[in-house]
Amino acid sequence: MLNSYKKEYEKCADLSIKEDWRKMNKNVLVSRYIEVEKNPVLANAYMSAIICRYWGALNKYYNASYNSVDKFTCHDWLVQAILRAIKKRKWLEPDNKLYGDPNGPDKVINRCIMSERLGFFQSSNTFKRKQNYGNESIEKLQEENPDAPNLPCYNPNELDEGTISINQLISSSFDNKDYTTAFLIDGIINYDVFEKEKMTTGAITSIFNEKKLMRHLRALNITYAKTFADLFNKPVEDVKYAVDEFKSLTRARMKTAVNRSMKKLARFYTRAMKEY
């Protein structure tokens, strides 16, 4: 069914764009859209072409969500992200760090696509509750375990403008030895931590399931370490060490560390929405 959407986008783009838009640089396509946006026919054609060129992101997040999110939801993420990125067009603002970057449009769009998925995650009831998990709980746990080493902490300035993609966020978290955040985000993006839930209206929605996330994190093993190392170009031995260190936490401390990283992720998402 969704393939028919793509065919319509392709048809619209083919009718009005003379160049081979399938081979055009994505950043050029975005620039062309901005140039012709006052011409409804051409603007629609270039927007259709842009959506098609980012179709791979739709499939990526659908596959990462398994059966928890339908393709139409992923389509909505894709379209809303592209529209928001082009409307804000931050790469054209002189005081923005992406100003003058020839790949600025692509970087912003990818970040917006990522933030749409995180926004969906954030909007679930469970995640909203976790946003309210404050420092008091963390401090209380540490007070109850005075001899235990400190839980992982983070610098609020750590997630700056340069953190454009989700892979960079995971990679930088790992490099900063914030293994909890790295493994948590990887779990959200690349593993099934959602489940379907029937609403009172009869509609089916996808809700973040904390238990599924914790089961995934507690099950990290050598196979996961090898996959993570290959995906994010990290030394396998370093990832094995990080997995062992993370799994050495007690269940209570692991849950506290995860909740702290969830709060960090919520802050990142909020900042991304404001900036983009």
Tab-separated table of C-alpha atoms in Angstrom:
chain	number	residue	atom	x	y	z
A	1	MET	CA	0.000	0.000	0.000
A	2	LEU	CA	2.736	2.437	0.959
A	3	ASN	CA	4.574	1.678	-2.272
A	4	SER	CA	1.707	3.369	-4.092
A	5	TYR	CA	2.592	6.556	-2.192
A	6	LYS	CA	6.155	6.369	-3.428
A	7	LYS	CA	5.015	5.765	-7.001
A	8	GLU	CA	2.836	8.881	-6.822
A	9	TYR	CA	5.762	10.918	-5.496
A	10	GLU	CA	7.961	9.602	-8.314
A	11	LYS	CA	5.301	10.357	-10.898
A	12	CYS	CA	4.892	13.909	-9.622
A	13	ALA	CA	8.651	14.512	-9.695
A	14	ASP	CA	9.087	12.982	-13.182
A	15	LEU	CA	6.364	15.159	-14.688
A	16	SER	CA	7.986	18.493	-13.852
A	17	ILE	CA	11.686	17.978	-13.130
A	18	LYS	CA	13.780	17.810	-16.278
A	19	GLU	CA	17.016	16.653	-14.617
A	20	ASP	CA	17.593	13.116	-13.390
A	21	TRP	CA	16.547	13.879	-9.828
A	22	ARG	CA	17.231	10.275	-8.762
A	23	LYS	CA	20.950	10.933	-9.192
A	24	MET	CA	21.012	14.532	-7.998
A	25	ASN	CA	22.723	15.438	-4.756
A	26	LYS	CA	20.138	15.687	-1.976
A	27	ASN	CA	21.416	19.078	-0.916
A	28	VAL	CA	20.999	20.358	-4.453
A	29	LEU	CA	17.438	19.070	-4.536
A	30	VAL	CA	16.623	20.981	-1.369
A	31	SER	CA	18.205	24.145	-2.782
A	32	ARG	CA	16.165	23.756	-5.966
A	33	TYR	CA	12.997	23.413	-3.925
A	34	ILE	CA	13.736	26.664	-2.101
A	35	GLU	CA	14.411	28.404	-5.417
A	36	VAL	CA	11.023	27.387	-6.867
A	37	GLU	CA	8.879	27.204	-3.716
A	38	LYS	CA	6.639	30.057	-4.960
A	39	ASN	CA	5.768	27.940	-7.992
A	40	PRO	CA	3.285	25.370	-6.593
A	41	VAL	CA	3.745	22.839	-9.401
A	42	LEU	CA	7.546	22.835	-9.346
A	43	ALA	CA	7.706	23.054	-5.576
A	44	ASN	CA	5.476	20.020	-5.249
A	45	ALA	CA	7.619	18.157	-7.767
A	46	TYR	CA	10.866	18.872	-5.925
A	47	MET	CA	9.301	18.070	-2.562
A	48	SER	CA	8.160	14.733	-3.982
A	49	ALA	CA	11.676	14.076	-5.246
A	50	ILE	CA	13.172	14.902	-1.853
A	51	ILE	CA	10.781	12.534	-0.075
A	52	CYS	CA	11.707	9.761	-2.497
A	53	ARG	CA	15.426	10.316	-1.974
A	54	TYR	CA	14.974	9.920	1.789
A	55	TRP	CA	12.723	6.881	1.450
A	56	GLY	CA	15.542	4.708	2.774
A	57	ALA	CA	15.189	6.361	6.181
A	58	LEU	CA	11.550	5.299	6.270
A	59	ASN	CA	12.501	1.686	5.661
A	60	LYS	CA	15.359	1.895	8.159
A	61	TYR	CA	13.164	2.997	11.032
A	62	TYR	CA	10.347	0.667	10.087
A	63	ASN	CA	12.712	-2.309	10.104
A	64	ALA	CA	14.215	-1.145	13.390
A	65	SER	CA	10.726	-1.019	14.899
A	66	TYR	CA	9.774	-4.501	13.713
A	67	ASN	CA	5.986	-4.848	14.142
A	68	SER	CA	5.652	-2.102	16.737
A	69	VAL	CA	5.232	0.811	14.330
A	70	ASP	CA	3.468	0.624	10.980
A	71	LYS	CA	4.936	2.001	7.770
A	72	PHE	CA	2.376	4.795	7.622
A	73	THR	CA	3.646	6.135	10.947
A	74	CYS	CA	7.209	6.027	9.586
A	75	HIS	CA	5.972	7.833	6.467
A	76	ASP	CA	4.533	10.557	8.670
A	77	TRP	CA	7.870	10.871	10.495
A	78	LEU	CA	9.669	11.238	7.192
A	79	VAL	CA	7.376	13.859	5.656
A	80	GLN	CA	7.041	15.929	8.836
A	81	ALA	CA	10.818	15.906	9.330
A	82	ILE	CA	11.520	17.084	5.787
A	83	LEU	CA	8.863	19.797	5.953
A	84	ARG	CA	10.135	21.043	9.308
A	85	ALA	CA	13.777	21.049	8.214
A	86	ILE	CA	13.072	22.995	5.035
A	87	LYS	CA	10.747	25.418	6.762
A	88	LYS	CA	13.396	26.264	9.385
A	89	ARG	CA	16.335	26.002	6.896
A	90	LYS	CA	18.855	26.587	9.664
A	91	TRP	CA	21.789	26.123	7.299
A	92	LEU	CA	20.943	29.503	5.760
A	93	GLU	CA	21.229	31.399	9.051
A	94	PRO	CA	24.597	33.202	9.332
A	95	ASP	CA	24.870	32.539	13.087
A	96	ASN	CA	24.239	28.801	12.724
A	97	LYS	CA	27.186	26.395	12.793
A	98	LEU	CA	25.927	24.764	9.596
A	99	TYR	CA	25.945	28.045	7.686
A	100	GLY	CA	27.945	27.583	4.518
A	101	ASP	CA	28.133	23.816	4.935
A	102	PRO	CA	27.288	22.305	1.509
A	103	ASN	CA	25.826	19.296	3.308
A	104	GLY	CA	23.813	21.416	5.718
A	105	PRO	CA	20.358	20.512	4.334
A	106	ASP	CA	21.064	16.786	4.492
A	107	LYS	CA	22.424	17.024	8.038
A	108	VAL	CA	19.401	18.951	9.262
A	109	ILE	CA	16.917	16.633	7.553
A	110	ASN	CA	18.591	13.551	9.023
A	111	ARG	CA	18.523	15.109	12.456
A	112	CYS	CA	14.857	15.999	12.062
A	113	ILE	CA	13.998	12.461	10.954
A	114	MET	CA	15.755	11.138	14.012
A	115	SER	CA	13.983	13.608	16.302
A	116	GLU	CA	10.605	12.593	14.868
A	117	ARG	CA	11.235	9.011	15.968
A	118	LEU	CA	12.480	10.168	19.359
A	119	GLY	CA	9.409	12.402	19.621
A	120	PHE	CA	7.183	9.414	19.020
A	121	PHE	CA	9.095	7.556	21.689
A	122	GLN	CA	8.894	10.530	24.040
A	123	SER	CA	5.148	10.894	23.580
A	124	SER	CA	4.381	7.452	24.976
A	125	ASN	CA	2.954	7.447	28.492
A	126	THR	CA	5.817	5.453	29.940
A	127	PHE	CA	8.487	7.768	28.593
A	128	LYS	CA	6.622	10.843	29.789
A	129	ARG	CA	6.684	9.409	33.296
A	130	LYS	CA	10.380	8.724	32.980
A	131	GLN	CA	11.047	12.350	32.063
A	132	ASN	CA	9.918	13.261	35.573
A	133	TYR	CA	12.453	10.960	37.166
A	134	GLY	CA	14.526	13.618	38.913
A	135	ASN	CA	17.924	13.870	40.510
A	136	GLU	CA	16.370	13.268	43.950
A	137	SER	CA	15.844	9.604	43.059
A	138	ILE	CA	19.406	9.226	41.844
A	139	GLU	CA	20.819	10.979	44.879
A	140	LYS	CA	18.620	8.888	47.169
A	141	LEU	CA	19.937	5.677	45.641
A	142	GLN	CA	23.526	6.861	46.028
A	143	GLU	CA	22.865	7.824	49.651
A	144	GLU	CA	21.592	4.308	50.266
A	145	ASN	CA	24.809	2.914	48.700
A	146	PRO	CA	27.555	5.269	49.937
A	147	ASP	CA	30.352	2.820	49.191
A	148	ALA	CA	29.259	2.181	45.620
A	149	PRO	CA	31.035	3.966	42.731
A	150	ASN	CA	29.235	6.916	41.203
A	151	LEU	CA	26.651	6.268	38.547
A	152	PRO	CA	27.489	7.518	35.025
A	153	CYS	CA	26.973	11.265	34.689
A	154	TYR	CA	26.973	13.628	31.738
A	155	ASN	CA	27.812	17.145	30.781
A	156	PRO	CA	24.700	19.088	29.633
A	157	ASN	CA	26.857	20.791	26.991
A	158	GLU	CA	27.821	17.423	25.568
A	159	LEU	CA	25.025	17.365	23.001
A	160	ASP	CA	25.898	20.382	20.914
A	161	GLU	CA	25.026	21.520	17.410
A	162	GLY	CA	27.632	19.212	15.932
A	163	THR	CA	25.742	16.124	17.044
A	164	ILE	CA	23.822	15.832	13.796
A	165	SER	CA	22.862	12.178	13.468
A	166	ILE	CA	21.730	9.462	15.812
A	167	ASN	CA	24.807	7.392	14.968
A	168	GLN	CA	27.037	10.295	15.969
A	169	LEU	CA	25.103	10.638	19.212
A	170	ILE	CA	25.572	6.956	20.018
A	171	SER	CA	29.215	7.048	18.988
A	172	SER	CA	30.028	10.188	20.968
A	173	SER	CA	28.233	8.815	24.049
A	174	PHE	CA	30.327	5.664	23.824
A	175	ASP	CA	33.557	7.625	23.323
A	176	ASN	CA	32.702	9.706	26.407
A	177	LYS	CA	32.312	6.423	28.324
A	178	ASP	CA	28.595	7.069	28.767
A	179	TYR	CA	27.884	3.466	27.874
A	180	THR	CA	24.371	3.514	29.300
A	181	THR	CA	23.258	6.249	26.921
A	182	ALA	CA	24.989	4.627	23.956
A	183	PHE	CA	23.383	1.224	24.550
A	184	LEU	CA	20.001	2.743	25.424
A	185	ILE	CA	19.730	4.839	22.253
A	186	ASP	CA	20.967	1.936	20.147
A	187	GLY	CA	18.246	-0.168	21.765
A	188	ILE	CA	15.542	2.363	20.962
A	189	ILE	CA	16.660	2.872	17.378
A	190	ASN	CA	17.747	-0.602	16.333
A	191	TYR	CA	15.777	-3.031	18.497
A	192	ASP	CA	12.157	-3.740	19.283
A	193	VAL	CA	11.224	-1.920	22.499
A	194	PHE	CA	7.668	-0.974	21.534
A	195	GLU	CA	4.445	-2.944	21.694
A	196	LYS	CA	0.975	-2.486	20.284
A	197	GLU	CA	-1.798	-1.328	22.578
A	198	LYS	CA	-5.500	-1.011	21.903
A	199	MET	CA	-6.974	2.335	22.896
A	200	THR	CA	-10.494	2.855	24.251
A	201	THR	CA	-11.465	4.148	20.806
A	202	GLY	CA	-10.491	0.808	19.316
A	203	ALA	CA	-7.477	2.225	17.511
A	204	ILE	CA	-4.134	0.434	17.756
A	205	THR	CA	-1.143	2.482	18.849
A	206	SER	CA	2.487	1.720	19.679
A	207	ILE	CA	3.690	2.340	23.228
A	208	PHE	CA	7.226	2.255	24.539
A	209	ASN	CA	7.701	-0.739	26.802
A	210	GLU	CA	10.251	-0.191	29.537
A	211	LYS	CA	10.369	-3.878	30.405
A	212	LYS	CA	11.325	-4.788	26.843
A	213	LEU	CA	14.102	-2.202	26.893
A	214	MET	CA	15.444	-3.456	30.227
A	215	ARG	CA	15.285	-7.076	29.036
A	216	HIS	CA	17.263	-6.081	25.952
A	217	LEU	CA	19.887	-4.236	28.010
A	218	ARG	CA	20.255	-7.009	30.569
A	219	ALA	CA	20.763	-9.498	27.727
A	220	LEU	CA	23.731	-7.697	26.134
A	221	ASN	CA	26.423	-10.240	25.289
A	222	ILE	CA	29.456	-10.892	23.128
A	223	THR	CA	27.318	-11.164	19.993
A	224	TYR	CA	25.795	-7.757	20.696
A	225	ALA	CA	29.263	-6.313	21.350
A	226	LYS	CA	30.504	-7.518	17.970
A	227	THR	CA	27.424	-6.104	16.209
A	228	PHE	CA	27.760	-2.750	17.988
A	229	ALA	CA	31.490	-2.577	17.234
A	230	ASP	CA	30.904	-3.272	13.562
A	231	LEU	CA	27.999	-0.829	13.254
A	232	PHE	CA	29.715	2.086	14.996
A	233	ASN	CA	33.314	1.302	14.006
A	234	LYS	CA	34.586	0.675	17.530
A	235	PRO	CA	37.270	-1.791	18.686
A	236	VAL	CA	35.543	-5.006	19.704
A	237	GLU	CA	37.565	-5.270	22.905
A	238	ASP	CA	36.464	-1.779	23.949
A	239	VAL	CA	32.813	-2.669	23.400
A	240	LYS	CA	33.216	-5.963	25.285
A	241	TYR	CA	34.673	-4.018	28.192
A	242	ALA	CA	31.809	-1.495	28.073
A	243	VAL	CA	29.190	-4.267	27.994
A	244	ASP	CA	30.820	-6.012	30.960
A	245	GLU	CA	31.005	-2.763	32.906
A	246	PHE	CA	27.375	-1.947	32.164
A	247	LYS	CA	26.177	-5.439	33.101
A	248	SER	CA	28.120	-5.346	36.345
A	249	LEU	CA	25.538	-2.893	37.679
A	250	THR	CA	22.867	-4.303	39.948
A	251	ARG	CA	19.327	-4.233	38.571
A	252	ALA	CA	18.446	-1.213	40.689
A	253	ARG	CA	21.538	0.722	39.661
A	254	MET	CA	21.109	-0.236	36.018
A	255	LYS	CA	17.522	1.020	36.068
A	256	THR	CA	18.620	4.278	37.680
A	257	ALA	CA	21.358	4.761	35.088
A	258	VAL	CA	18.858	4.062	32.301
A	259	ASN	CA	16.379	6.553	33.712
A	260	ARG	CA	19.088	9.193	33.859
A	261	SER	CA	19.952	8.549	30.218
A	262	MET	CA	16.263	8.732	29.298
A	263	LYS	CA	16.109	12.172	30.847
A	264	LYS	CA	19.210	13.145	28.896
A	265	LEU	CA	17.592	11.870	25.709
A	266	ALA	CA	14.448	13.876	26.439
A	267	ARG	CA	16.554	17.008	26.856
A	268	PHE	CA	18.324	16.323	23.594
A	269	TYR	CA	14.998	15.862	21.814
A	270	THR	CA	13.567	19.059	23.310
A	271	ARG	CA	16.640	21.002	22.229
A	272	ALA	CA	16.554	19.491	18.748
A	273	MET	CA	12.893	20.458	18.327
A	274	LYS	CA	13.653	24.041	19.357
A	275	GLU	CA	16.706	24.311	17.119
A	276	TYR	CA	15.205	22.578	14.101
